[in-house]
Tab-separated table of C-alpha atoms in Angstrom:
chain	number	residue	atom	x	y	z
A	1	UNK	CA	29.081	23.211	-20.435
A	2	UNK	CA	28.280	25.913	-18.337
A	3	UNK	CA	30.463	27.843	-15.695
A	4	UNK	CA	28.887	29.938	-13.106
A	5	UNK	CA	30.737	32.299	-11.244
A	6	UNK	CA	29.690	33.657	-7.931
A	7	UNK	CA	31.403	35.693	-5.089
A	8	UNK	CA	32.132	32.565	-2.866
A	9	UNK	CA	33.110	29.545	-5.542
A	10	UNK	CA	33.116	28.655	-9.286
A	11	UNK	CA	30.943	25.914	-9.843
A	12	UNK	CA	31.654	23.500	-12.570
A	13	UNK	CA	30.444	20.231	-14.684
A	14	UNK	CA	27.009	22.291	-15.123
A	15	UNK	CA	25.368	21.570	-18.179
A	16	UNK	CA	22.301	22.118	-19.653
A	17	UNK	CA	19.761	19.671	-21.302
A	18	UNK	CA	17.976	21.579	-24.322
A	19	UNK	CA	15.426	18.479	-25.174
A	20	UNK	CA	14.319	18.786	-20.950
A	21	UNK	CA	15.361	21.892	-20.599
A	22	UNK	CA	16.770	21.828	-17.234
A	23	UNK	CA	20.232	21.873	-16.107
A	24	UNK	CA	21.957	18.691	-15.208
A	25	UNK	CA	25.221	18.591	-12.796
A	26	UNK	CA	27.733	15.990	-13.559
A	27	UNK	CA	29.836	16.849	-10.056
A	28	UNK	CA	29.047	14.423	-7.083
A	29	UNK	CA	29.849	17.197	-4.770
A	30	UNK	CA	27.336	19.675	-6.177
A	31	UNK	CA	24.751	17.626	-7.253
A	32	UNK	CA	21.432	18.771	-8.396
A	33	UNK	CA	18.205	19.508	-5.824
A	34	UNK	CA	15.618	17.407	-6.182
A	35	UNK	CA	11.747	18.280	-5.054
A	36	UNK	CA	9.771	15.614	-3.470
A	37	UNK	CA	7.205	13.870	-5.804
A	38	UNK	CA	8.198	15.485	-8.790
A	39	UNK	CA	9.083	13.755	-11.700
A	40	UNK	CA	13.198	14.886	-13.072
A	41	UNK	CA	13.547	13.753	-16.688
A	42	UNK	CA	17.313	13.651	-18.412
A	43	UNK	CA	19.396	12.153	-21.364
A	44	UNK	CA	23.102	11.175	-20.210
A	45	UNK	CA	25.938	11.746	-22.470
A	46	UNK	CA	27.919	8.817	-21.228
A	47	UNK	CA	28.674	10.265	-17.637
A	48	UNK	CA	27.626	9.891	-14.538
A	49	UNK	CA	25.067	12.578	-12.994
A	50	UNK	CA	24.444	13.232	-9.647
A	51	UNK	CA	21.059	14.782	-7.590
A	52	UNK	CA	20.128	14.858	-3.939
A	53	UNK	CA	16.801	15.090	-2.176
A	54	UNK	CA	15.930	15.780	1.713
A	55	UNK	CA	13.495	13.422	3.224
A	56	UNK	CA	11.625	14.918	6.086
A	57	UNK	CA	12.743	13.359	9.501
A	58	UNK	CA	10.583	10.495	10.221
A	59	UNK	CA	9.532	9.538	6.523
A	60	UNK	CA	11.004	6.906	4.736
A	61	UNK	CA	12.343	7.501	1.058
A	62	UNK	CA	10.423	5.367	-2.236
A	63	UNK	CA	12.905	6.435	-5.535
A	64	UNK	CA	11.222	5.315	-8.459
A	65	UNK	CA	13.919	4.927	-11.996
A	66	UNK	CA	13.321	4.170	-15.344
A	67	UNK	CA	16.442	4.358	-17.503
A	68	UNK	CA	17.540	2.421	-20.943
A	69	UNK	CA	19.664	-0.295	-21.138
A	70	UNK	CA	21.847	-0.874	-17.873
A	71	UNK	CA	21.112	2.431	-16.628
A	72	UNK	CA	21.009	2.506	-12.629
A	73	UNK	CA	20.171	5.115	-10.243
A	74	UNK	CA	22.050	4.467	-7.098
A	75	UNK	CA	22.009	5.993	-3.925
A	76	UNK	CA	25.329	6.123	-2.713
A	77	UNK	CA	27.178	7.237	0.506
A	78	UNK	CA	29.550	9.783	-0.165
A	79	UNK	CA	31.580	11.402	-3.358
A	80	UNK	CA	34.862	9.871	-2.694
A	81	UNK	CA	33.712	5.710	-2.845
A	82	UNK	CA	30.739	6.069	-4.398
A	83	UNK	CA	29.413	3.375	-2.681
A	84	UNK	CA	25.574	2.196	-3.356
A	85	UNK	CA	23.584	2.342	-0.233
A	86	UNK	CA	21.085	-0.588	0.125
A	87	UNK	CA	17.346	0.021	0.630
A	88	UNK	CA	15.259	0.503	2.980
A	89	UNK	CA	15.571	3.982	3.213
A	90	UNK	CA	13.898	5.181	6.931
A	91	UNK	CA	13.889	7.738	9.375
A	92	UNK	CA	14.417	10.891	7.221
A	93	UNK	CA	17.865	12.104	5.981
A	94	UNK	CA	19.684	13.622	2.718
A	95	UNK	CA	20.384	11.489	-0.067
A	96	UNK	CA	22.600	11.775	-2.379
A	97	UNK	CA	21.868	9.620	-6.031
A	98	UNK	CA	23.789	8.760	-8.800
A	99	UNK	CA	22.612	7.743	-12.355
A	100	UNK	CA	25.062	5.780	-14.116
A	101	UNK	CA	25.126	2.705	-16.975
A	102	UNK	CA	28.221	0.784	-16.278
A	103	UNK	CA	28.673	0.700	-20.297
A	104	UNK	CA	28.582	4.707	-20.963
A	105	UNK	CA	25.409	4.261	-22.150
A	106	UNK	CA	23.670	7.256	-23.835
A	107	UNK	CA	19.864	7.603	-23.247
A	108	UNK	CA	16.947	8.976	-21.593
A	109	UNK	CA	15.930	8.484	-17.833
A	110	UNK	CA	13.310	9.639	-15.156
A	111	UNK	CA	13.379	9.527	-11.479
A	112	UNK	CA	11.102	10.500	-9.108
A	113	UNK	CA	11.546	10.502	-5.856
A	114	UNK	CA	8.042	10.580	-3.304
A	115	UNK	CA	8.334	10.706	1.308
A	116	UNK	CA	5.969	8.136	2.960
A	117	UNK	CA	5.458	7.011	6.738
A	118	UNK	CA	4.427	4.142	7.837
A	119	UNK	CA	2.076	3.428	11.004
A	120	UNK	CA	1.321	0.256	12.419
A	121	UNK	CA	-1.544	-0.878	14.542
A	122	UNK	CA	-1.776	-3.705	16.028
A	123	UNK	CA	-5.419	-4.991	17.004
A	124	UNK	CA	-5.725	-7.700	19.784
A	125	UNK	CA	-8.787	-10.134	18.368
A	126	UNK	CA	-9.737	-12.653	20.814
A	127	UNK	CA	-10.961	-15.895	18.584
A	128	UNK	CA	-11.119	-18.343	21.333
A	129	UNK	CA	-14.720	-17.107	22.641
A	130	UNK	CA	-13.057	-15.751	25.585
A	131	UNK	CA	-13.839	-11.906	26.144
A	132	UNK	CA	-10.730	-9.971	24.967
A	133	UNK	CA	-8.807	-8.306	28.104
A	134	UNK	CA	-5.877	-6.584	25.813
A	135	UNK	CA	-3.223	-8.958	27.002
A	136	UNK	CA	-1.297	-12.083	25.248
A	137	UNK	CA	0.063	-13.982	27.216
A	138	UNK	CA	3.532	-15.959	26.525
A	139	UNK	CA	2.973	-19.297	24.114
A	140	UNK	CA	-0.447	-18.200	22.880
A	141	UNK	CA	-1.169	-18.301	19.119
A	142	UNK	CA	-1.420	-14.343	17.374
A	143	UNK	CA	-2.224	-13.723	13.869
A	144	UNK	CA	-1.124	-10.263	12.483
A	145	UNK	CA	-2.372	-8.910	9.084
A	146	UNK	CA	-0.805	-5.957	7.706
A	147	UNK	CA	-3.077	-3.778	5.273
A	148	UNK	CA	-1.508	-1.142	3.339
């Protein structure tokens, strides 16, 4: 365990991973950065550890976890509850995840956490033989394909 001390506050529950060599924070309330598309590898020791990424406003959020055993990365509202958030995760924000194994489980994880938008076009098609004008009207058949 490490214990930095700067001018303005102590922080605590820092440790660092040798095998990764990174540190890991095992504080919800200062949890570890995270950098969009990057990959973060870690080994829990039992506990819980906590990161947080920024998602640029009008991107939507894909997290990506593989852990062993019952190991779950969570997104979760706040430090106090720790309440998992459900996906989807639109519009842009901070996030704040937790990786936890409701056994204690010790054990190697990655997480990587990638920013997306999504557009959507919609094309009128006209399959009637009529010329297309742009418009639907109210009670006519539409097909819409979405293509990724």
């Amino acid at each position: 365990m490490v214990s930095i001390q700067t001018k303005e506050q102590k922080i605590e529950y820092l440790s660092y991973d040798v095998v990764n060599e990174s540190f890991i924070n095992l504080n919800c309330n200062t949890p570890t950065p995270l950098s969009l598309g990057m990959m973060v590898t870690g080994n829990t020791a039992g506990g819980d550890l906590y990161y947080q990424v920024t998602i640029p406003a009008g991107q939507n959020a894909n997290f990506v976890f593989n852990g062993t055993g019952d190991m779950v990365a969570e997104v979760i509202t706040d430090c106090v509850t720790l309440s998992p958030i459900a996906p989807p995760f639109c519009g842009g924000g901070t996030y704040r995840i937790r990786i936890t194994s409701p056994t204690m489980l010790t054990g190697p994880f990655d997480l990587t956490v990638t920013a997306y938008s999504t557009t959507v076009t919609i094309d009128i098609t006209e399959n009637s033989g009529t010329a297309n004008n742009g418009t639907l009207c109210e009670g006519e058949d539409i097909t819409l394909n979405a293509n990724p």
